[in-house]
CSV table of C-alpha atoms in Angstrom, one decimal:
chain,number,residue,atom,x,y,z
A,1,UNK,CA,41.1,-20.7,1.9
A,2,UNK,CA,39.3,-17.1,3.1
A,3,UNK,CA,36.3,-16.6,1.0
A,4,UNK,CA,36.6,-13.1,-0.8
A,5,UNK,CA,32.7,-12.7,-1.3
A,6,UNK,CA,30.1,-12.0,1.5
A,7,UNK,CA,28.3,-15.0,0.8
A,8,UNK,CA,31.2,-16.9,2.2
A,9,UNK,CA,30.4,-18.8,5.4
A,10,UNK,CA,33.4,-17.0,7.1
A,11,UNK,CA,31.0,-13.5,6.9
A,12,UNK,CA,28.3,-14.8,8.5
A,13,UNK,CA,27.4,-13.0,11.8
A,14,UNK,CA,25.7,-15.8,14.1
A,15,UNK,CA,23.3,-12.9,16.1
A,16,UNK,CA,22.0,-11.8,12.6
A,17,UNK,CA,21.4,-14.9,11.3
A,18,UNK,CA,19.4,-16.1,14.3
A,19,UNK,CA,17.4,-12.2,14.2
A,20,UNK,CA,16.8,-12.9,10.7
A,21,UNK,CA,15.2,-16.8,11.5
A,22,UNK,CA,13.3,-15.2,14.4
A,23,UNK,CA,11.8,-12.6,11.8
A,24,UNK,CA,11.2,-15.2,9.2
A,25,UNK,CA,9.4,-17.7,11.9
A,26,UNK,CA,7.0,-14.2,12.7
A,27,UNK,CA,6.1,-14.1,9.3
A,28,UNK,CA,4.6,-17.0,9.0
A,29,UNK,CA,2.0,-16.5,11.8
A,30,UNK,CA,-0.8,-14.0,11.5
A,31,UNK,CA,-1.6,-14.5,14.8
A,32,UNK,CA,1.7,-14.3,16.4
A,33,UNK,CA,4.2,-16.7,18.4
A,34,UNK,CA,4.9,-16.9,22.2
A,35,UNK,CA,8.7,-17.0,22.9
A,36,UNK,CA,8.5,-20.9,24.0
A,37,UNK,CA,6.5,-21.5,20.5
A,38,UNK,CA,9.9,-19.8,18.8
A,39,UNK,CA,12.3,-21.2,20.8
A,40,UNK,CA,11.2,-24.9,19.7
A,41,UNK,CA,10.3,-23.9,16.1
A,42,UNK,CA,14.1,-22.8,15.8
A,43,UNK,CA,15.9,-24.8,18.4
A,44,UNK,CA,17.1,-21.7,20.1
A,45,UNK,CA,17.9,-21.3,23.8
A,46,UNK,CA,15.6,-19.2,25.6
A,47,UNK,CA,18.2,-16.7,26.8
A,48,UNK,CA,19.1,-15.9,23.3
A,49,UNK,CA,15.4,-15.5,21.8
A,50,UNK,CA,14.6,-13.5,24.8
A,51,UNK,CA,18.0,-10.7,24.2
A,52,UNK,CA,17.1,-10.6,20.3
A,53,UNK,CA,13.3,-10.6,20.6
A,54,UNK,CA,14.2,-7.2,23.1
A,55,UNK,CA,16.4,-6.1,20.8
A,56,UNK,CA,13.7,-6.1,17.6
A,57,UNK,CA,11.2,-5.0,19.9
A,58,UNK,CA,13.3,-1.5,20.8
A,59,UNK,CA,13.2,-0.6,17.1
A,60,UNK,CA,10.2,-1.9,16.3
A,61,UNK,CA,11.3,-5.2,14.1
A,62,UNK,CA,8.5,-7.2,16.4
A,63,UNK,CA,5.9,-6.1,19.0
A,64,UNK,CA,4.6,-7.7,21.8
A,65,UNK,CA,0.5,-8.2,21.7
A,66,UNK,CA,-1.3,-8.7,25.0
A,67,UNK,CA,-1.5,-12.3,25.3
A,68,UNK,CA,2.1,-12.6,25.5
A,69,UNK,CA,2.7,-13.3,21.7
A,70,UNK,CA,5.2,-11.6,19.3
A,71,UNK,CA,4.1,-10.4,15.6
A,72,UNK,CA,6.2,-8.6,13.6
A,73,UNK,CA,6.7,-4.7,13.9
A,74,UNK,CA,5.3,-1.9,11.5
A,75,UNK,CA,9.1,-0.8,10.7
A,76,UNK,CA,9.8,-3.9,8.4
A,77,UNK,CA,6.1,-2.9,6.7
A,78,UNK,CA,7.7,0.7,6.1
A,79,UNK,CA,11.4,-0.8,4.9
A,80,UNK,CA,9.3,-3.3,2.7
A,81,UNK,CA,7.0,-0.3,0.9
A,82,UNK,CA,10.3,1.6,1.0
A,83,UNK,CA,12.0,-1.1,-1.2
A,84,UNK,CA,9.1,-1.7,-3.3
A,85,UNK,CA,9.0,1.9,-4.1
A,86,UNK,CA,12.5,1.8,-5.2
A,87,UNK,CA,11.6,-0.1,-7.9
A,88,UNK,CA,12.6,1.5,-11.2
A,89,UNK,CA,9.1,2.7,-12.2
A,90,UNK,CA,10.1,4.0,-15.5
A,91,UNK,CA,10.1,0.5,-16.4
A,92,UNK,CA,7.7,-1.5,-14.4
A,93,UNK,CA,5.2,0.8,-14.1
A,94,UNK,CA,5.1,3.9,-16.6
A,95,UNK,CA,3.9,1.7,-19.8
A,96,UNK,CA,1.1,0.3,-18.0
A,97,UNK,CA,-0.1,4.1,-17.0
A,98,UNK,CA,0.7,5.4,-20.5
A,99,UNK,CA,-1.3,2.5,-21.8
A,100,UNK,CA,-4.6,3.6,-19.9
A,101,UNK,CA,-3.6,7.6,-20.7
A,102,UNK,CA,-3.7,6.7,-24.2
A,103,UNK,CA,-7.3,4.6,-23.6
A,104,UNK,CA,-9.1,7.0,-21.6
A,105,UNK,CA,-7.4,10.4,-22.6
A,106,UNK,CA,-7.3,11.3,-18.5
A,107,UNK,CA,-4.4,12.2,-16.2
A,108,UNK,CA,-3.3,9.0,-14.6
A,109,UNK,CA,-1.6,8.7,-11.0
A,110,UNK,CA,-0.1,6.5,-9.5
A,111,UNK,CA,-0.2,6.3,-5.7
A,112,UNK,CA,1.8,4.3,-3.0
A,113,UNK,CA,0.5,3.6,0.7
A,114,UNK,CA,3.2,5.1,3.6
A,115,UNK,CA,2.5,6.1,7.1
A,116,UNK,CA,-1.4,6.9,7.2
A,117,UNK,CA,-1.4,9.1,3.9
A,118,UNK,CA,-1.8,8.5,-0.1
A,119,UNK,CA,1.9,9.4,-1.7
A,120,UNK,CA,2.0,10.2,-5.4
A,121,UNK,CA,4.8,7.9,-7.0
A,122,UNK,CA,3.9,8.8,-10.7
A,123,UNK,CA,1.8,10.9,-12.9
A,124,UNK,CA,1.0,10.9,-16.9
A,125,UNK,CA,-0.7,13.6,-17.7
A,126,UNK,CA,-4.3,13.5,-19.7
A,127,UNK,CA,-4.3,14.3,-23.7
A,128,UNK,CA,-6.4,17.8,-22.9
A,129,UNK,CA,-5.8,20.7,-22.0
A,130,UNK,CA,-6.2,20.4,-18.6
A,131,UNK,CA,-3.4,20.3,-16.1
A,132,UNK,CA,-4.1,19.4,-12.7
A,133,UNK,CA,-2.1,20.5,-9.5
A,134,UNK,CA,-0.8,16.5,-8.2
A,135,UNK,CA,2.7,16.2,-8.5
A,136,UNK,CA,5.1,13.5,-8.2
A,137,UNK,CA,6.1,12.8,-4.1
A,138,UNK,CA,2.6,15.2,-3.5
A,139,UNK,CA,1.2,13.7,0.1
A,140,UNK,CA,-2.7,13.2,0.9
A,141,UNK,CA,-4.8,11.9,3.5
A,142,UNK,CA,-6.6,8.9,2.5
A,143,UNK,CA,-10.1,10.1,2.8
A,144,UNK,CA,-9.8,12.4,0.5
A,145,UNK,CA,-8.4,10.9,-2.9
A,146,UNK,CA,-9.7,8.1,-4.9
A,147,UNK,CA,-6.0,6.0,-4.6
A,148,UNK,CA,-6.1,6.9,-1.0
A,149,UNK,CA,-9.7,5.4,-0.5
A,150,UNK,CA,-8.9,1.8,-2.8
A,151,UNK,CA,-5.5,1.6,-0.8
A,152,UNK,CA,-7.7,2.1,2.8
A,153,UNK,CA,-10.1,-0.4,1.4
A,154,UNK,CA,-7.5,-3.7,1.5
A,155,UNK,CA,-5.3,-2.6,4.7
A,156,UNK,CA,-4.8,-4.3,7.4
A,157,UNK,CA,-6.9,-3.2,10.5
A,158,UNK,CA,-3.6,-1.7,12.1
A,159,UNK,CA,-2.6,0.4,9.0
A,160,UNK,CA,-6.0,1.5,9.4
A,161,UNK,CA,-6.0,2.9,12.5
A,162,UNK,CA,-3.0,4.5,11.7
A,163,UNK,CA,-4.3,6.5,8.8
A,164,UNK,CA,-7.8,7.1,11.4
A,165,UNK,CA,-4.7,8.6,13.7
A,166,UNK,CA,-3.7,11.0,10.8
A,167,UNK,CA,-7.7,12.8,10.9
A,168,UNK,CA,-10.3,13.4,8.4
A,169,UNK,CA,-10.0,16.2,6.5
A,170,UNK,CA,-12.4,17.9,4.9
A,171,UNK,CA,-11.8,19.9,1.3
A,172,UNK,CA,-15.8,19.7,0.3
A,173,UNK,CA,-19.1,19.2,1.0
A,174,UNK,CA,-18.6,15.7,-0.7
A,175,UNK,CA,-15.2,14.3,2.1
A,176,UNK,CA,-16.2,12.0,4.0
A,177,UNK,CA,-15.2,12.5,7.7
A,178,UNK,CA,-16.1,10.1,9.9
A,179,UNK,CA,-14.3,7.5,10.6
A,180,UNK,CA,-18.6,5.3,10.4
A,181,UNK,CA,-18.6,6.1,7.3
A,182,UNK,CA,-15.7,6.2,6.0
A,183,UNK,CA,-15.7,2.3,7.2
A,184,UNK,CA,-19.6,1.8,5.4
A,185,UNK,CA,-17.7,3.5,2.4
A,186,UNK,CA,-14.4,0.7,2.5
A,187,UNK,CA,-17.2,-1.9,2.0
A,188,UNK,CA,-18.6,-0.7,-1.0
A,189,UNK,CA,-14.8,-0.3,-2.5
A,190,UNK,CA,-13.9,-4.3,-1.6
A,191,UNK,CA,-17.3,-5.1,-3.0
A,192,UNK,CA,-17.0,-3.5,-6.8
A,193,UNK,CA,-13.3,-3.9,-6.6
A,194,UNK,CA,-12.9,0.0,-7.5
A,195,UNK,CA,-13.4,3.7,-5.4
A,196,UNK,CA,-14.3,7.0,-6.9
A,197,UNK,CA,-13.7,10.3,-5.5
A,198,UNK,CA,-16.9,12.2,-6.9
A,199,UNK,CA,-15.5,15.8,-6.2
A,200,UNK,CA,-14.3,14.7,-2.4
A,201,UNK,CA,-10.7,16.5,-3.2
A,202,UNK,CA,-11.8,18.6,-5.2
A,203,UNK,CA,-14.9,20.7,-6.2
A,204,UNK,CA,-16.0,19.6,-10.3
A,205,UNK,CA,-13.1,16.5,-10.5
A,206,UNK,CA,-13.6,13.3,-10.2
A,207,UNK,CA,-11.1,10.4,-9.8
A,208,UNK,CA,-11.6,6.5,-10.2
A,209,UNK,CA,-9.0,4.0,-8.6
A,210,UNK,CA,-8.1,0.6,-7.9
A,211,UNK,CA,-5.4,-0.8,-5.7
A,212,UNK,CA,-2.1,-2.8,-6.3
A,213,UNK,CA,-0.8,-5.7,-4.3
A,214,UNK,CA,2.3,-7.4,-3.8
A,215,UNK,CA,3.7,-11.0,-3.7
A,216,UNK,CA,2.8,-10.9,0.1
A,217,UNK,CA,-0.7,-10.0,-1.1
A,218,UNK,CA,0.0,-6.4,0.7
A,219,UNK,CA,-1.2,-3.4,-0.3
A,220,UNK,CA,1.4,-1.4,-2.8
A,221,UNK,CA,-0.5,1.1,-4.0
A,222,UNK,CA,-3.3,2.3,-6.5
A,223,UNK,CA,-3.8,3.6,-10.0
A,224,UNK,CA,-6.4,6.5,-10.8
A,225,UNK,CA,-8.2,8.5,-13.6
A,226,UNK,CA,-8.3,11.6,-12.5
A,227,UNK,CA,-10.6,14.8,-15.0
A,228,UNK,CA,-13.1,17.0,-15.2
A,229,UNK,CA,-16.7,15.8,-13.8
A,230,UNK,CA,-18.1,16.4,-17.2
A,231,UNK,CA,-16.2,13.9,-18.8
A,232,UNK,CA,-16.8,10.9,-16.3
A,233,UNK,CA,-20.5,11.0,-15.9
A,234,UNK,CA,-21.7,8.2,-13.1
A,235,UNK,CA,-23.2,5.6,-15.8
A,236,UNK,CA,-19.6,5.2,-17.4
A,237,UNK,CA,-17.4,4.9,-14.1
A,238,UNK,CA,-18.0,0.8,-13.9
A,239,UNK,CA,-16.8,0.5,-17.4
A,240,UNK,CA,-13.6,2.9,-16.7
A,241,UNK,CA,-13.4,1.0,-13.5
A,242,UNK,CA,-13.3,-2.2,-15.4
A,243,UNK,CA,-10.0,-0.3,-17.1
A,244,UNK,CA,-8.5,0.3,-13.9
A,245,UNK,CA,-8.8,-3.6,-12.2
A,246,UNK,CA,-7.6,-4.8,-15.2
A,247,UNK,CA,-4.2,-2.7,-15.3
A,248,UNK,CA,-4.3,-3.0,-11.5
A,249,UNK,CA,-4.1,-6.4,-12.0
A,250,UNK,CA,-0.8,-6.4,-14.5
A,251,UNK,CA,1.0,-4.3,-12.4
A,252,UNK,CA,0.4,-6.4,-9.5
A,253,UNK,CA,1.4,-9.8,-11.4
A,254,UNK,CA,4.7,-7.5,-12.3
A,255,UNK,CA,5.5,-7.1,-8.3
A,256,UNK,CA,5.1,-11.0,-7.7
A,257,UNK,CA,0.8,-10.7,-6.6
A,258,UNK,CA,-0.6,-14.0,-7.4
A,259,UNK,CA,-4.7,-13.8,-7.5
């Protein structure tokens, strides 16, 4: 009898099953697989590793380093933050930001990670009377926003040089915009587990962040406080840092991030 469902076996399309295995075997090295190393991990002839392994390679699925090896491509990164993103946020998310609005009386953003810039996936505006101009799908350079800075802090050295790719801009007397310091500055962020933007995007605003990670233990996103300078002087940023980590760390647990 015909199975009516796609997970019958009589849907199964042999090329894509082997594609996917190939992709599956590449995730499990961080330093990459030659083709004979695949080949023997999946019991696949050489001819048809070698026509799949172009294939992924063409659309950028895999990518071929300089010793020969294959490692997977930035385009599944991209369709994976994609997916994650599509996440109904409402739910996941919004209580968790509401939560620290309510604590702290500041705006609160949150920020996802996607091709070299900061994008703004949520925002819950602060209990004042200040409004601030961030909107919802807003796009920023990294160096130049608090989420955008804890996000740089945990990528990967090739998502890195990516954002490096996009420039350092320059919106005060405060941005950082070199790509030495900017590096010196990451250090500090992995060391107290938080970044600040101390009027870098903006002249008399300051922002506090901390990042968001994934089951993979990727980079998601961030969360920030984002108000006036006057109301987040320097000696009370580690405690609303504190605030941050520890919602940082619920919403991670939420998308699968084990510590």
């Amino acid at each position: 009898m015909m199975s009516n469902g796609p997970e019958g076996s009589n849907y199964a399309v042999p090329a894509l099953e082997k594609s996917i295995a190939i992709i599956e075997c590449l995730a499990q090295s961080s330093e990459g697989m030659p083709m004979s190393a695949i080949c023997k991990n999946l019991s696949l002839p050489k001819t048809t590793v070698y026509a799949i392994l172009c294939t992924l390679e063409a659309h950028n699925y895999v990518r071929k380093n300089p010793n020969g090896a294959y490692s997977l491509g930035l385009s599944l990164y991209s369709l994976g933050m994609l997916s994650v993103r599509h996440i109904n946020s409402t739910i996941v998310f919004v209580p968790h930001l509401e939560r620290l609005r309510d604590e702290t009386h500041f705006t609160v953003h949150l920020c996802t990670y996607d091709k070299g810039e900061s994008v703004c996936l949520e925002k819950i505006e602060g209990l004042g009377s200040i409004r601030f101009l961030s909107y919802v799908g807003e796009r920023k350079l990294m160096n130049v926003s608090a989420c955008g800075k804890a996000m740089a802090a945990f990528l990967p050295e090739r998502e890195l040089q990516a954002m490096f790719a996009k420039g350092m801009l320059s919106l005060t007397a405060n941005s950082i915009t070199t790509e030495q310091a900017f590096r010196e500055h990451l250090e500090q962020i992995r060391q107290y587990g938080y970044s600040i933007d101390d009027e870098e995007g903006e002249l008399g605003v300051r922002c506090v962040a901390a990042p968001i990670f994934t089951d993979e233990r990727q980079v998601f996103g961030a969360i920030s406080l984002t108000t006036l300078k006057g109301n987040l002087p320097m000696q009370k940023i580690p405690e609303y840092g504190e605030k941050l980590i520890e919602t940082a760390k619920v919403i991670s647990a939420s998308l699968g991030f084990k510590a």
